[in-house]
Amino acid sequence: MSSTPRPARSASLPQRTGRQLRRAFGARHEPLARPLDRSRARAWLLTVVGGLLATALSVGGALLLFRATAPQADTDLTRLHRIDAVVTAEPNHGTAPTSRFSGGYGNRIEVEAAWTYPGATPHTGTVEASGPPTVGGVVQVWVDPAGNATDPPLDRTALAVSAACTGAGALLALSALIAFALRLRLSALNRRAETGWTAEWARLEPLWSGRAGHRREE
């Protein structure tokens, strides 16, 4: 009983990768590999190596950034203090999400407030509150050792997120450059292959089609 031949299965990704690596290094058991095939394989190999290096650099840069900023954050946590301030005037209902003391989180309302720090030293200034405070109400404000209002300190979680975002952005940029370089290299190799094929066909086509023999007979 005859059996229907099964269609050949396409090579898996590890098999294709292994074949590309063998061609890249000019293995002896790839006798039919052309120089252009090896050049393409080397281009892909360099792309993989570049991707690994870009990943390592991005992760390393993110870790270095976190380690460089974490000590300052720890210092701010011990140096800065959060105290109560009393609202002294009606709040300005205009929102300022990017104001100095907002930290960039949501809409904040500016209010005039007064507080004492350090000890009984009086201070006044414009601070921000997350709710609708009233005159005489209490709001929280971060102050430095001199008692002046300042930005809230960053914690390690925020620093880790910031460093991770920076590393991810660097990895995306490097990956885009590597992909662009690979595309340029493959395009150049394709043009070279097409030029070589055209020249080879111009040389062999008369023999293959028999036109060369007709010319000799004429």
mmCIF file of C-alpha atoms in Angstrom:
data_model
loop_
_atom_site.group_PDB
_atom_site.id
_atom_site.type_symbol
_atom_site.label_atom_id
_atom_site.label_comp_id
_atom_site.label_asym_id
_atom_site.label_seq_id
_atom_site.Cartn_x
_atom_site.Cartn_y
_atom_site.Cartn_z
ATOM 1 C CA MET A 1 0.000 0.000 0.000
ATOM 2 C CA SER A 2 1.441 3.296 -1.057
ATOM 3 C CA SER A 3 1.663 6.046 1.478
ATOM 4 C CA THR A 4 1.328 9.722 0.776
ATOM 5 C CA PRO A 5 4.695 11.439 1.317
ATOM 6 C CA ARG A 6 4.672 13.842 4.191
ATOM 7 C CA PRO A 7 5.715 17.414 3.531
ATOM 8 C CA ALA A 8 9.130 18.261 4.854
ATOM 9 C CA ARG A 9 9.038 20.017 8.173
ATOM 10 C CA SER A 10 10.651 23.384 8.451
ATOM 11 C CA ALA A 11 13.717 23.481 10.641
ATOM 12 C CA SER A 12 13.192 24.616 14.202
ATOM 13 C CA LEU A 13 14.742 27.784 15.554
ATOM 14 C CA PRO A 14 17.646 25.964 17.327
ATOM 15 C CA GLN A 15 18.393 24.038 14.122
ATOM 16 C CA ARG A 16 18.357 27.189 12.024
ATOM 17 C CA THR A 17 20.538 28.960 14.581
ATOM 18 C CA GLY A 18 23.012 26.074 14.597
ATOM 19 C CA ARG A 19 23.148 26.054 10.819
ATOM 20 C CA GLN A 20 23.761 29.814 10.771
ATOM 21 C CA LEU A 21 26.565 29.440 13.319
ATOM 22 C CA ARG A 22 28.197 26.633 11.338
ATOM 23 C CA ARG A 23 28.076 28.774 8.220
ATOM 24 C CA ALA A 24 29.408 31.765 10.126
ATOM 25 C CA PHE A 25 32.489 29.829 11.192
ATOM 26 C CA GLY A 26 32.870 28.069 7.834
ATOM 27 C CA ALA A 27 32.391 24.530 9.141
ATOM 28 C CA ARG A 28 33.609 21.783 6.859
ATOM 29 C CA HIS A 29 30.246 19.997 6.793
ATOM 30 C CA GLU A 30 28.690 23.001 5.039
ATOM 31 C CA PRO A 31 30.438 22.588 1.663
ATOM 32 C CA LEU A 32 27.663 24.314 -0.287
ATOM 33 C CA ALA A 33 27.727 27.466 1.803
ATOM 34 C CA ARG A 34 28.699 30.407 -0.353
ATOM 35 C CA PRO A 35 30.754 33.356 0.904
ATOM 36 C CA LEU A 36 27.597 35.458 0.902
ATOM 37 C CA ASP A 37 25.840 32.848 3.046
ATOM 38 C CA ARG A 38 28.655 32.989 5.563
ATOM 39 C CA SER A 39 28.556 36.801 5.505
ATOM 40 C CA ARG A 40 24.829 36.766 6.248
ATOM 41 C CA ALA A 41 25.362 34.251 9.036
ATOM 42 C CA ARG A 42 28.118 36.397 10.532
ATOM 43 C CA ALA A 43 25.833 39.435 10.373
ATOM 44 C CA TRP A 44 23.168 37.579 12.346
ATOM 45 C CA LEU A 45 25.785 36.278 14.767
ATOM 46 C CA LEU A 46 27.077 39.803 15.392
ATOM 47 C CA THR A 47 23.489 40.947 15.893
ATOM 48 C CA VAL A 48 22.922 38.320 18.574
ATOM 49 C CA VAL A 49 26.193 39.220 20.277
ATOM 50 C CA GLY A 50 25.332 42.924 20.047
ATOM 51 C CA GLY A 51 21.917 42.262 21.556
ATOM 52 C CA LEU A 52 23.471 40.402 24.476
ATOM 53 C CA LEU A 53 26.000 43.183 25.022
ATOM 54 C CA ALA A 54 23.270 45.830 24.819
ATOM 55 C CA THR A 55 21.233 43.950 27.413
ATOM 56 C CA ALA A 56 24.240 43.620 29.708
ATOM 57 C CA LEU A 57 25.113 47.305 29.337
ATOM 58 C CA SER A 58 21.527 48.412 29.973
ATOM 59 C CA VAL A 59 21.137 46.247 33.057
ATOM 60 C CA GLY A 60 24.564 47.269 34.335
ATOM 61 C CA GLY A 61 23.837 50.945 33.746
ATOM 62 C CA ALA A 62 20.505 50.685 35.569
ATOM 63 C CA LEU A 63 22.173 49.002 38.535
ATOM 64 C CA LEU A 64 24.940 51.614 38.639
ATOM 65 C CA LEU A 65 22.366 54.400 38.486
ATOM 66 C CA PHE A 66 20.420 52.883 41.350
ATOM 67 C CA ARG A 67 23.545 52.390 43.452
ATOM 68 C CA ALA A 68 24.636 55.981 42.755
ATOM 69 C CA THR A 69 21.315 57.543 43.785
ATOM 70 C CA ALA A 70 20.282 55.248 46.633
ATOM 71 C CA PRO A 71 22.735 56.731 49.191
ATOM 72 C CA GLN A 72 21.414 60.246 48.539
ATOM 73 C CA ALA A 73 17.853 59.003 48.983
ATOM 74 C CA ASP A 74 18.798 57.351 52.277
ATOM 75 C CA THR A 75 20.473 60.582 53.385
ATOM 76 C CA ASP A 76 17.372 62.608 52.493
ATOM 77 C CA LEU A 77 15.178 60.254 54.491
ATOM 78 C CA THR A 78 17.216 60.996 57.608
ATOM 79 C CA ARG A 79 17.845 64.696 56.834
ATOM 80 C CA LEU A 80 14.347 65.803 55.821
ATOM 81 C CA HIS A 81 11.322 65.861 58.096
ATOM 82 C CA ARG A 82 7.586 65.875 57.551
ATOM 83 C CA ILE A 83 5.735 68.199 59.885
ATOM 84 C CA ASP A 84 2.312 69.789 60.277
ATOM 85 C CA ALA A 85 1.627 73.243 58.864
ATOM 86 C CA VAL A 86 -1.420 75.444 59.508
ATOM 87 C CA VAL A 87 -3.272 76.938 56.526
ATOM 88 C CA THR A 88 -3.335 80.725 56.863
ATOM 89 C CA ALA A 89 -5.244 81.791 53.709
ATOM 90 C CA GLU A 90 -7.868 80.510 51.326
ATOM 91 C CA PRO A 91 -6.375 78.015 48.881
ATOM 92 C CA ASN A 92 -5.658 78.844 45.282
ATOM 93 C CA HIS A 93 -7.975 76.453 43.441
ATOM 94 C CA GLY A 94 -5.836 76.393 40.321
ATOM 95 C CA THR A 95 -4.150 73.025 39.989
ATOM 96 C CA ALA A 96 -0.388 72.712 39.579
ATOM 97 C CA PRO A 97 0.550 69.061 38.914
ATOM 98 C CA THR A 98 4.132 70.004 38.045
ATOM 99 C CA SER A 99 4.761 72.499 40.800
ATOM 100 C CA ARG A 100 7.880 72.376 42.883
ATOM 101 C CA PHE A 101 6.519 70.414 45.832
ATOM 102 C CA SER A 102 3.949 68.262 44.060
ATOM 103 C CA GLY A 103 6.334 65.448 43.247
ATOM 104 C CA GLY A 104 4.511 65.041 39.937
ATOM 105 C CA TYR A 105 1.692 62.917 41.409
ATOM 106 C CA GLY A 106 -1.840 64.114 40.632
ATOM 107 C CA ASN A 107 -3.390 67.550 41.009
ATOM 108 C CA ARG A 108 -2.297 69.605 43.993
ATOM 109 C CA ILE A 109 -3.780 72.765 45.490
ATOM 110 C CA GLU A 110 -1.471 75.582 46.550
ATOM 111 C CA VAL A 111 -2.119 77.088 49.980
ATOM 112 C CA GLU A 112 -0.412 79.601 52.228
ATOM 113 C CA ALA A 113 0.684 77.948 55.441
ATOM 114 C CA ALA A 114 2.765 78.579 58.544
ATOM 115 C CA TRP A 115 4.839 76.178 60.627
ATOM 116 C CA THR A 116 7.565 76.159 63.237
ATOM 117 C CA TYR A 117 10.826 74.256 62.751
ATOM 118 C CA PRO A 118 13.348 73.670 64.169
ATOM 119 C CA GLY A 119 12.084 74.264 67.663
ATOM 120 C CA ALA A 120 9.932 77.398 67.743
ATOM 121 C CA THR A 121 11.422 79.074 64.642
ATOM 122 C CA PRO A 122 8.460 80.372 62.560
ATOM 123 C CA HIS A 123 8.222 79.816 58.803
ATOM 124 C CA THR A 124 5.624 80.714 56.204
ATOM 125 C CA GLY A 125 5.339 79.844 52.567
ATOM 126 C CA THR A 126 3.302 78.339 49.782
ATOM 127 C CA VAL A 127 2.871 74.603 50.070
ATOM 128 C CA GLU A 128 0.638 72.103 48.384
ATOM 129 C CA ALA A 129 -2.155 69.954 49.699
ATOM 130 C CA SER A 130 -3.902 67.007 48.120
ATOM 131 C CA GLY A 131 -7.341 67.920 49.443
ATOM 132 C CA PRO A 132 -9.415 71.107 49.827
ATOM 133 C CA PRO A 133 -8.000 72.513 53.094
ATOM 134 C CA THR A 134 -9.649 75.383 54.916
ATOM 135 C CA VAL A 135 -8.135 78.259 56.855
ATOM 136 C CA GLY A 136 -6.908 76.889 60.168
ATOM 137 C CA GLY A 137 -6.655 73.370 58.791
ATOM 138 C CA VAL A 138 -3.522 71.251 58.970
ATOM 139 C CA VAL A 139 -1.471 70.096 55.974
ATOM 140 C CA GLN A 140 1.716 68.047 55.772
ATOM 141 C CA VAL A 141 4.911 69.655 54.519
ATOM 142 C CA TRP A 142 8.464 68.354 54.075
ATOM 143 C CA VAL A 143 11.186 70.636 55.424
ATOM 144 C CA ASP A 144 14.977 70.630 55.423
ATOM 145 C CA PRO A 145 17.110 71.051 58.584
ATOM 146 C CA ALA A 146 16.724 74.842 58.309
ATOM 147 C CA GLY A 147 12.935 74.542 58.303
ATOM 148 C CA ASN A 148 12.408 75.513 54.646
ATOM 149 C CA ALA A 149 9.839 73.621 52.554
ATOM 150 C CA THR A 150 11.435 71.208 50.112
ATOM 151 C CA ASP A 151 10.658 68.342 47.777
ATOM 152 C CA PRO A 152 9.718 65.027 49.398
ATOM 153 C CA PRO A 153 12.531 62.472 49.472
ATOM 154 C CA LEU A 154 12.498 59.583 47.052
ATOM 155 C CA ASP A 155 12.322 56.088 48.464
ATOM 156 C CA ARG A 156 14.204 53.062 47.115
ATOM 157 C CA THR A 157 11.162 51.749 45.272
ATOM 158 C CA ALA A 158 10.812 54.953 43.258
ATOM 159 C CA LEU A 159 14.537 54.952 42.531
ATOM 160 C CA ALA A 160 14.412 51.316 41.384
ATOM 161 C CA VAL A 161 11.509 52.069 39.047
ATOM 162 C CA SER A 162 13.319 55.116 37.660
ATOM 163 C CA ALA A 163 16.541 53.152 37.100
ATOM 164 C CA ALA A 164 14.617 50.303 35.443
ATOM 165 C CA CYS A 165 12.879 52.738 33.092
ATOM 166 C CA THR A 166 16.217 54.317 32.204
ATOM 167 C CA GLY A 167 17.743 50.910 31.496
ATOM 168 C CA ALA A 168 14.752 49.877 29.378
ATOM 169 C CA GLY A 169 14.992 53.085 27.360
ATOM 170 C CA ALA A 170 18.694 52.540 26.762
ATOM 171 C CA LEU A 171 18.052 48.948 25.691
ATOM 172 C CA LEU A 172 15.371 50.023 23.224
ATOM 173 C CA ALA A 173 17.670 52.661 21.733
ATOM 174 C CA LEU A 174 20.589 50.229 21.385
ATOM 175 C CA SER A 175 18.317 47.544 19.938
ATOM 176 C CA ALA A 176 17.033 49.992 17.336
ATOM 177 C CA LEU A 177 20.608 50.879 16.334
ATOM 178 C CA ILE A 178 21.590 47.203 16.096
ATOM 179 C CA ALA A 179 18.509 46.366 14.015
ATOM 180 C CA PHE A 180 19.217 49.311 11.698
ATOM 181 C CA ALA A 181 22.836 48.203 11.247
ATOM 182 C CA LEU A 182 21.687 44.633 10.497
ATOM 183 C CA ARG A 183 19.214 45.865 7.915
ATOM 184 C CA LEU A 184 21.881 47.949 6.184
ATOM 185 C CA ARG A 185 24.291 44.997 6.142
ATOM 186 C CA LEU A 186 21.715 42.539 4.793
ATOM 187 C CA SER A 187 20.588 45.030 2.158
ATOM 188 C CA ALA A 188 24.190 45.443 0.983
ATOM 189 C CA LEU A 189 24.654 41.653 0.861
ATOM 190 C CA ASN A 190 21.405 41.221 -1.073
ATOM 191 C CA ARG A 191 22.494 43.809 -3.622
ATOM 192 C CA ARG A 192 25.832 42.044 -3.976
ATOM 193 C CA ALA A 193 24.090 38.692 -4.420
ATOM 194 C CA GLU A 194 21.735 40.086 -7.044
ATOM 195 C CA THR A 195 24.608 41.687 -8.934
ATOM 196 C CA GLY A 196 26.561 38.440 -8.871
ATOM 197 C CA TRP A 197 23.532 36.418 -9.952
ATOM 198 C CA THR A 198 22.884 38.797 -12.863
ATOM 199 C CA ALA A 199 26.490 38.536 -14.023
ATOM 200 C CA GLU A 200 26.488 34.747 -13.656
ATOM 201 C CA TRP A 201 23.209 34.422 -15.542
ATOM 202 C CA ALA A 202 24.503 36.623 -18.365
ATOM 203 C CA ARG A 203 27.443 34.220 -18.671
ATOM 204 C CA LEU A 204 25.551 30.928 -18.397
ATOM 205 C CA GLU A 205 22.178 31.695 -19.975
ATOM 206 C CA PRO A 206 23.398 31.417 -23.601
ATOM 207 C CA LEU A 207 24.852 27.954 -22.846
ATOM 208 C CA TRP A 208 21.788 26.825 -20.892
ATOM 209 C CA SER A 209 19.314 28.015 -23.520
ATOM 210 C CA GLY A 210 21.359 26.852 -26.481
ATOM 211 C CA ARG A 211 21.723 30.290 -27.964
ATOM 212 C CA ALA A 212 25.507 30.004 -27.851
ATOM 213 C CA GLY A 213 25.395 26.953 -30.147
ATOM 214 C CA HIS A 214 23.123 28.713 -32.592
ATOM 215 C CA ARG A 215 25.532 31.582 -32.746
ATOM 216 C CA ARG A 216 28.405 29.228 -33.549
ATOM 217 C CA GLU A 217 26.404 27.570 -36.325
ATOM 218 C CA GLU A 218 25.586 30.934 -37.832
#
